[in-house]
Structure formats: C-alpha cells, structure tokens
mmCIF file with all atom_site columns, C-alpha atoms in Angstrom:
data_model
loop_
_atom_site.group_PDB
_atom_site.id
_atom_site.type_symbol
_atom_site.label_atom_id
_atom_site.label_alt_id
_atom_site.label_comp_id
_atom_site.label_asym_id
_atom_site.label_entity_id
_atom_site.label_seq_id
_atom_site.pdbx_PDB_ins_code
_atom_site.Cartn_x
_atom_site.Cartn_y
_atom_site.Cartn_z
_atom_site.occupancy
_atom_site.B_iso_or_equiv
_atom_site.pdbx_formal_charge
_atom_site.auth_seq_id
_atom_site.auth_comp_id
_atom_site.auth_asym_id
_atom_site.auth_atom_id
_atom_site.pdbx_PDB_model_num
ATOM 1   C CA . UNK A 1 1   ? 40.483 -30.688 82.721 1.00 71.00 ? 14  UNK A CA 1
ATOM 2   C CA . UNK A 1 2   ? 42.416 -27.512 83.522 1.00 74.00 ? 15  UNK A CA 1
ATOM 3   C CA . UNK A 1 3   ? 43.648 -28.880 86.873 1.00 78.00 ? 16  UNK A CA 1
ATOM 4   C CA . UNK A 1 4   ? 45.348 -31.735 85.039 1.00 81.00 ? 17  UNK A CA 1
ATOM 5   C CA . UNK A 1 5   ? 46.718 -29.339 82.411 1.00 77.00 ? 18  UNK A CA 1
ATOM 6   C CA . UNK A 1 6   ? 48.187 -27.101 85.120 1.00 81.00 ? 19  UNK A CA 1
ATOM 7   C CA . UNK A 1 7   ? 50.470 -30.003 86.036 1.00 83.00 ? 20  UNK A CA 1
ATOM 8   C CA . UNK A 1 8   ? 51.808 -30.045 82.448 1.00 82.00 ? 21  UNK A CA 1
ATOM 9   C CA . UNK A 1 9   ? 52.335 -26.323 81.900 1.00 89.00 ? 22  UNK A CA 1
ATOM 10  C CA . UNK A 1 10  ? 51.347 -22.766 82.721 1.00 92.00 ? 23  UNK A CA 1
ATOM 11  C CA . UNK A 1 11  ? 47.731 -21.685 82.435 1.00 93.00 ? 24  UNK A CA 1
ATOM 12  C CA . UNK A 1 12  ? 46.855 -18.224 81.106 1.00 94.00 ? 25  UNK A CA 1
ATOM 13  C CA . UNK A 1 13  ? 43.427 -16.646 81.073 1.00 91.00 ? 26  UNK A CA 1
ATOM 14  C CA . UNK A 1 14  ? 42.107 -13.788 78.984 1.00 92.00 ? 27  UNK A CA 1
ATOM 15  C CA . UNK A 1 15  ? 39.944 -11.236 80.767 1.00 91.00 ? 28  UNK A CA 1
ATOM 16  C CA . UNK A 1 16  ? 38.967 -7.671  79.920 1.00 88.00 ? 29  UNK A CA 1
ATOM 17  C CA . UNK A 1 17  ? 39.573 -4.566  81.977 1.00 89.00 ? 30  UNK A CA 1
ATOM 18  C CA . UNK A 1 18  ? 35.840 -3.813  81.944 1.00 88.00 ? 31  UNK A CA 1
ATOM 19  C CA . UNK A 1 19  ? 34.821 -7.303  83.163 1.00 87.00 ? 32  UNK A CA 1
ATOM 20  C CA . UNK A 1 20  ? 37.788 -8.798  85.040 1.00 90.00 ? 33  UNK A CA 1
ATOM 21  C CA . UNK A 1 21  ? 35.643 -11.462 86.704 1.00 90.00 ? 34  UNK A CA 1
ATOM 22  C CA . UNK A 1 22  ? 34.612 -12.970 83.348 1.00 88.00 ? 35  UNK A CA 1
ATOM 23  C CA . UNK A 1 23  ? 37.028 -15.383 81.687 1.00 89.00 ? 36  UNK A CA 1
ATOM 24  C CA . UNK A 1 24  ? 36.890 -14.986 77.891 1.00 90.00 ? 37  UNK A CA 1
ATOM 25  C CA . UNK A 1 25  ? 39.345 -17.776 77.094 1.00 91.00 ? 38  UNK A CA 1
ATOM 26  C CA . UNK A 1 26  ? 42.287 -19.758 78.440 1.00 93.00 ? 39  UNK A CA 1
ATOM 27  C CA . UNK A 1 27  ? 45.314 -21.648 77.254 1.00 95.00 ? 40  UNK A CA 1
ATOM 28  C CA . UNK A 1 28  ? 47.998 -23.952 78.562 1.00 95.00 ? 41  UNK A CA 1
ATOM 29  C CA . UNK A 1 29  ? 51.599 -23.509 77.430 1.00 97.00 ? 42  UNK A CA 1
ATOM 30  C CA . UNK A 1 30  ? 54.512 -25.783 78.162 1.00 96.00 ? 43  UNK A CA 1
ATOM 31  C CA . UNK A 1 31  ? 58.147 -25.879 77.115 1.00 95.00 ? 44  UNK A CA 1
ATOM 32  C CA . UNK A 1 32  ? 59.553 -29.169 75.901 1.00 94.00 ? 45  UNK A CA 1
ATOM 33  C CA . UNK A 1 33  ? 62.920 -29.648 74.173 1.00 92.00 ? 46  UNK A CA 1
ATOM 34  C CA . UNK A 1 34  ? 63.350 -25.850 73.912 1.00 92.00 ? 47  UNK A CA 1
ATOM 35  C CA . UNK A 1 35  ? 60.045 -25.562 72.050 1.00 95.00 ? 48  UNK A CA 1
ATOM 36  C CA . UNK A 1 36  ? 56.886 -23.799 73.202 1.00 97.00 ? 49  UNK A CA 1
ATOM 37  C CA . UNK A 1 37  ? 53.846 -26.026 72.907 1.00 97.00 ? 50  UNK A CA 1
ATOM 38  C CA . UNK A 1 38  ? 50.279 -24.798 73.087 1.00 97.00 ? 51  UNK A CA 1
ATOM 39  C CA . UNK A 1 39  ? 48.889 -27.765 74.964 1.00 94.00 ? 52  UNK A CA 1
ATOM 40  C CA . UNK A 1 40  ? 45.310 -26.487 75.008 1.00 93.00 ? 53  UNK A CA 1
ATOM 41  C CA . UNK A 1 41  ? 43.286 -23.457 73.981 1.00 94.00 ? 54  UNK A CA 1
ATOM 42  C CA . UNK A 1 42  ? 39.672 -22.956 74.931 1.00 90.00 ? 55  UNK A CA 1
ATOM 43  C CA . UNK A 1 43  ? 37.147 -20.179 74.500 1.00 88.00 ? 56  UNK A CA 1
ATOM 44  C CA . UNK A 1 44  ? 34.487 -19.407 77.093 1.00 87.00 ? 57  UNK A CA 1
ATOM 45  C CA . UNK A 1 45  ? 31.146 -20.994 76.176 1.00 83.00 ? 58  UNK A CA 1
ATOM 46  C CA . UNK A 1 46  ? 29.609 -17.607 75.388 1.00 80.00 ? 59  UNK A CA 1
ATOM 47  C CA . UNK A 1 47  ? 31.973 -17.361 72.396 1.00 77.00 ? 60  UNK A CA 1
ATOM 48  C CA . UNK A 1 48  ? 30.759 -20.586 70.773 1.00 73.00 ? 61  UNK A CA 1
ATOM 49  C CA . UNK A 1 49  ? 27.817 -18.950 69.054 1.00 70.00 ? 62  UNK A CA 1
ATOM 50  C CA . UNK A 1 50  ? 27.995 -15.923 66.773 1.00 68.00 ? 63  UNK A CA 1
ATOM 51  C CA . UNK A 1 51  ? 24.781 -14.639 68.430 1.00 69.00 ? 64  UNK A CA 1
ATOM 52  C CA . UNK A 1 52  ? 26.185 -14.738 71.985 1.00 69.00 ? 65  UNK A CA 1
ATOM 53  C CA . UNK A 1 53  ? 29.774 -13.774 71.240 1.00 72.00 ? 66  UNK A CA 1
ATOM 54  C CA . UNK A 1 54  ? 30.952 -10.777 73.276 1.00 77.00 ? 67  UNK A CA 1
ATOM 55  C CA . UNK A 1 55  ? 34.252 -10.106 71.514 1.00 79.00 ? 68  UNK A CA 1
ATOM 56  C CA . UNK A 1 56  ? 35.954 -10.892 68.245 1.00 81.00 ? 69  UNK A CA 1
ATOM 57  C CA . UNK A 1 57  ? 39.518 -12.176 68.179 1.00 90.00 ? 70  UNK A CA 1
ATOM 58  C CA . UNK A 1 58  ? 39.569 -14.031 71.526 1.00 92.00 ? 71  UNK A CA 1
ATOM 59  C CA . UNK A 1 59  ? 41.251 -17.094 70.016 1.00 93.00 ? 72  UNK A CA 1
ATOM 60  C CA . UNK A 1 60  ? 43.475 -14.838 67.891 1.00 95.00 ? 73  UNK A CA 1
ATOM 61  C CA . UNK A 1 61  ? 44.642 -12.903 70.960 1.00 96.00 ? 74  UNK A CA 1
ATOM 62  C CA . UNK A 1 62  ? 45.422 -16.128 72.826 1.00 97.00 ? 75  UNK A CA 1
ATOM 63  C CA . UNK A 1 63  ? 47.366 -17.506 69.861 1.00 98.00 ? 76  UNK A CA 1
ATOM 64  C CA . UNK A 1 64  ? 49.229 -14.213 69.354 1.00 98.00 ? 77  UNK A CA 1
ATOM 65  C CA . UNK A 1 65  ? 50.070 -14.172 73.070 1.00 98.00 ? 78  UNK A CA 1
ATOM 66  C CA . UNK A 1 66  ? 51.452 -17.708 72.715 1.00 98.00 ? 79  UNK A CA 1
ATOM 67  C CA . UNK A 1 67  ? 53.554 -16.578 69.760 1.00 98.00 ? 80  UNK A CA 1
ATOM 68  C CA . UNK A 1 68  ? 54.897 -13.694 71.831 1.00 97.00 ? 81  UNK A CA 1
ATOM 69  C CA . UNK A 1 69  ? 55.772 -16.077 74.651 1.00 97.00 ? 82  UNK A CA 1
ATOM 70  C CA . UNK A 1 70  ? 57.661 -18.284 72.174 1.00 97.00 ? 83  UNK A CA 1
ATOM 71  C CA . UNK A 1 71  ? 60.218 -15.496 71.722 1.00 97.00 ? 84  UNK A CA 1
ATOM 72  C CA . UNK A 1 72  ? 61.186 -15.945 75.396 1.00 96.00 ? 85  UNK A CA 1
ATOM 73  C CA . UNK A 1 73  ? 62.497 -19.450 74.656 1.00 94.00 ? 86  UNK A CA 1
ATOM 74  C CA . UNK A 1 74  ? 66.212 -19.911 74.024 1.00 92.00 ? 87  UNK A CA 1
ATOM 75  C CA . UNK A 1 75  ? 67.420 -22.328 71.380 1.00 91.00 ? 88  UNK A CA 1
ATOM 76  C CA . UNK A 1 76  ? 66.694 -23.317 67.814 1.00 93.00 ? 89  UNK A CA 1
ATOM 77  C CA . UNK A 1 77  ? 62.913 -22.996 68.191 1.00 95.00 ? 90  UNK A CA 1
ATOM 78  C CA . UNK A 1 78  ? 62.841 -19.450 69.571 1.00 96.00 ? 91  UNK A CA 1
ATOM 79  C CA . UNK A 1 79  ? 59.804 -17.746 68.077 1.00 96.00 ? 92  UNK A CA 1
ATOM 80  C CA . UNK A 1 80  ? 58.104 -20.976 66.997 1.00 97.00 ? 93  UNK A CA 1
ATOM 81  C CA . UNK A 1 81  ? 54.819 -22.193 68.457 1.00 98.00 ? 94  UNK A CA 1
ATOM 82  C CA . UNK A 1 82  ? 53.687 -25.770 68.009 1.00 98.00 ? 95  UNK A CA 1
ATOM 83  C CA . UNK A 1 83  ? 50.411 -27.493 68.807 1.00 97.00 ? 96  UNK A CA 1
ATOM 84  C CA . UNK A 1 84  ? 48.217 -30.425 67.858 1.00 97.00 ? 97  UNK A CA 1
ATOM 85  C CA . UNK A 1 85  ? 45.007 -29.408 66.120 1.00 96.00 ? 98  UNK A CA 1
ATOM 86  C CA . UNK A 1 86  ? 41.663 -31.106 66.047 1.00 93.00 ? 99  UNK A CA 1
ATOM 87  C CA . UNK A 1 87  ? 41.220 -32.493 62.515 1.00 94.00 ? 100 UNK A CA 1
ATOM 88  C CA . UNK A 1 88  ? 38.339 -30.205 61.582 1.00 94.00 ? 101 UNK A CA 1
ATOM 89  C CA . UNK A 1 89  ? 40.330 -27.090 62.620 1.00 94.00 ? 102 UNK A CA 1
ATOM 90  C CA . UNK A 1 90  ? 43.509 -27.742 60.619 1.00 96.00 ? 103 UNK A CA 1
ATOM 91  C CA . UNK A 1 91  ? 42.421 -25.733 57.573 1.00 96.00 ? 104 UNK A CA 1
ATOM 92  C CA . UNK A 1 92  ? 41.126 -22.942 59.826 1.00 95.00 ? 105 UNK A CA 1
ATOM 93  C CA . UNK A 1 93  ? 44.510 -22.613 61.614 1.00 97.00 ? 106 UNK A CA 1
ATOM 94  C CA . UNK A 1 94  ? 46.249 -22.559 58.242 1.00 97.00 ? 107 UNK A CA 1
ATOM 95  C CA . UNK A 1 95  ? 43.950 -19.971 56.658 1.00 97.00 ? 108 UNK A CA 1
ATOM 96  C CA . UNK A 1 96  ? 43.395 -17.688 59.632 1.00 96.00 ? 109 UNK A CA 1
ATOM 97  C CA . UNK A 1 97  ? 46.763 -17.832 61.426 1.00 97.00 ? 110 UNK A CA 1
ATOM 98  C CA . UNK A 1 98  ? 49.247 -19.001 58.814 1.00 98.00 ? 111 UNK A CA 1
ATOM 99  C CA . UNK A 1 99  ? 49.983 -22.225 60.682 1.00 98.00 ? 112 UNK A CA 1
ATOM 100 C CA . UNK A 1 100 ? 51.743 -25.019 58.844 1.00 98.00 ? 113 UNK A CA 1
ATOM 101 C CA . UNK A 1 101 ? 51.012 -28.718 59.054 1.00 97.00 ? 114 UNK A CA 1
ATOM 102 C CA . UNK A 1 102 ? 54.018 -30.839 60.004 1.00 95.00 ? 115 UNK A CA 1
ATOM 103 C CA . UNK A 1 103 ? 52.946 -34.399 60.644 1.00 93.00 ? 116 UNK A CA 1
ATOM 104 C CA . UNK A 1 104 ? 49.522 -35.842 61.316 1.00 94.00 ? 117 UNK A CA 1
ATOM 105 C CA . UNK A 1 105 ? 47.722 -33.131 63.251 1.00 96.00 ? 118 UNK A CA 1
ATOM 106 C CA . UNK A 1 106 ? 50.905 -31.449 64.545 1.00 97.00 ? 119 UNK A CA 1
ATOM 107 C CA . UNK A 1 107 ? 51.101 -27.841 63.404 1.00 98.00 ? 120 UNK A CA 1
ATOM 108 C CA . UNK A 1 108 ? 53.380 -24.885 63.981 1.00 98.00 ? 121 UNK A CA 1
ATOM 109 C CA . UNK A 1 109 ? 53.490 -21.139 63.530 1.00 98.00 ? 122 UNK A CA 1
ATOM 110 C CA . UNK A 1 110 ? 56.945 -19.945 62.527 1.00 97.00 ? 123 UNK A CA 1
ATOM 111 C CA . UNK A 1 111 ? 58.599 -16.849 63.954 1.00 97.00 ? 124 UNK A CA 1
ATOM 112 C CA . UNK A 1 112 ? 57.867 -14.390 61.135 1.00 97.00 ? 125 UNK A CA 1
ATOM 113 C CA . UNK A 1 113 ? 54.190 -15.339 61.025 1.00 98.00 ? 126 UNK A CA 1
ATOM 114 C CA . UNK A 1 114 ? 54.114 -15.110 64.816 1.00 97.00 ? 127 UNK A CA 1
ATOM 115 C CA . UNK A 1 115 ? 55.316 -11.507 64.609 1.00 97.00 ? 128 UNK A CA 1
ATOM 116 C CA . UNK A 1 116 ? 52.523 -10.752 62.132 1.00 97.00 ? 129 UNK A CA 1
ATOM 117 C CA . UNK A 1 117 ? 49.947 -12.180 64.566 1.00 97.00 ? 130 UNK A CA 1
ATOM 118 C CA . UNK A 1 118 ? 51.436 -10.283 67.509 1.00 97.00 ? 131 UNK A CA 1
ATOM 119 C CA . UNK A 1 119 ? 51.255 -7.012  65.597 1.00 96.00 ? 132 UNK A CA 1
ATOM 120 C CA . UNK A 1 120 ? 47.752 -7.673  64.283 1.00 95.00 ? 133 UNK A CA 1
ATOM 121 C CA . UNK A 1 121 ? 46.097 -8.898  67.481 1.00 95.00 ? 134 UNK A CA 1
ATOM 122 C CA . UNK A 1 122 ? 48.135 -7.656  70.453 1.00 94.00 ? 135 UNK A CA 1
ATOM 123 C CA . UNK A 1 123 ? 49.499 -4.346  69.219 1.00 90.00 ? 136 UNK A CA 1
ATOM 124 C CA . UNK A 1 124 ? 46.333 -3.274  67.440 1.00 75.00 ? 137 UNK A CA 1
ATOM 125 C CA . UNK A 1 125 ? 44.968 0.193   67.936 1.00 68.00 ? 138 UNK A CA 1
ATOM 126 C CA . UNK A 1 126 ? 41.392 0.435   69.130 1.00 62.00 ? 139 UNK A CA 1
ATOM 127 C CA . UNK A 1 127 ? 38.957 1.318   66.364 1.00 54.00 ? 140 UNK A CA 1
#
C-alpha cells in the first residue's frame, strides 16, 4: 500500500522521457538513525514477465538511485543502503548487486559497491 508507505518515507517513481505517463517502478526510502532504508521497491506489472518487459535494469536503476541518495546522509552510515529482502531474493541481491546479508533477511549495500552500481546503472552511456 503506497499510501501507507508514504507516511513512512519518501516515494520515488521511475518513468521514461518517452513515456512519462507510464510508471516503470517505484520505491520508498526513509532515514532512520542516520541510515537510509529502502522500505519497499516494486516494479510495474509489465516487468514481471520476460515476454512483456519493456526495459532492462528497472530494479537496478532504482537500487542505484537509492545508493546515490545514501550519500546525502550525514553520519557513520553515509553511502550505505539497508533493506529487508524477501527470502527467495536474498541470493539474487547478493549476486546481482553485491548486497551483504547482516541478520535474518536484513541486507545492506556498502558505499564502495554503491558507487559501482551508480556508475553502472545511472551513469551508463546509451548503447
């Protein structure tokens, strides 16, 4: 429920210049104890299936954006992004984004890995 999430943190949506009325994905970020937390990340339904997918890297761009936002936080956790993963996605976050498992399903992406993701997904040159 994105209305409920908006009470916890800031909501960001990913749209393209060519189709600004179509939401490709969204996320909710909040700051707690000087740490940026990705409270939720969701892709538009048309990205669930490989056959219907419009764009690659939607989740990657949202995660890289979150990493970039984490550098705006002051304190010991500047540049770190933390989140709770669904159990079946833990390995995927580790393999694809270099996330590390902390406790239970709590994961984080450290600052150096965040910079790698920012460069790869946000600063990429068009092919």
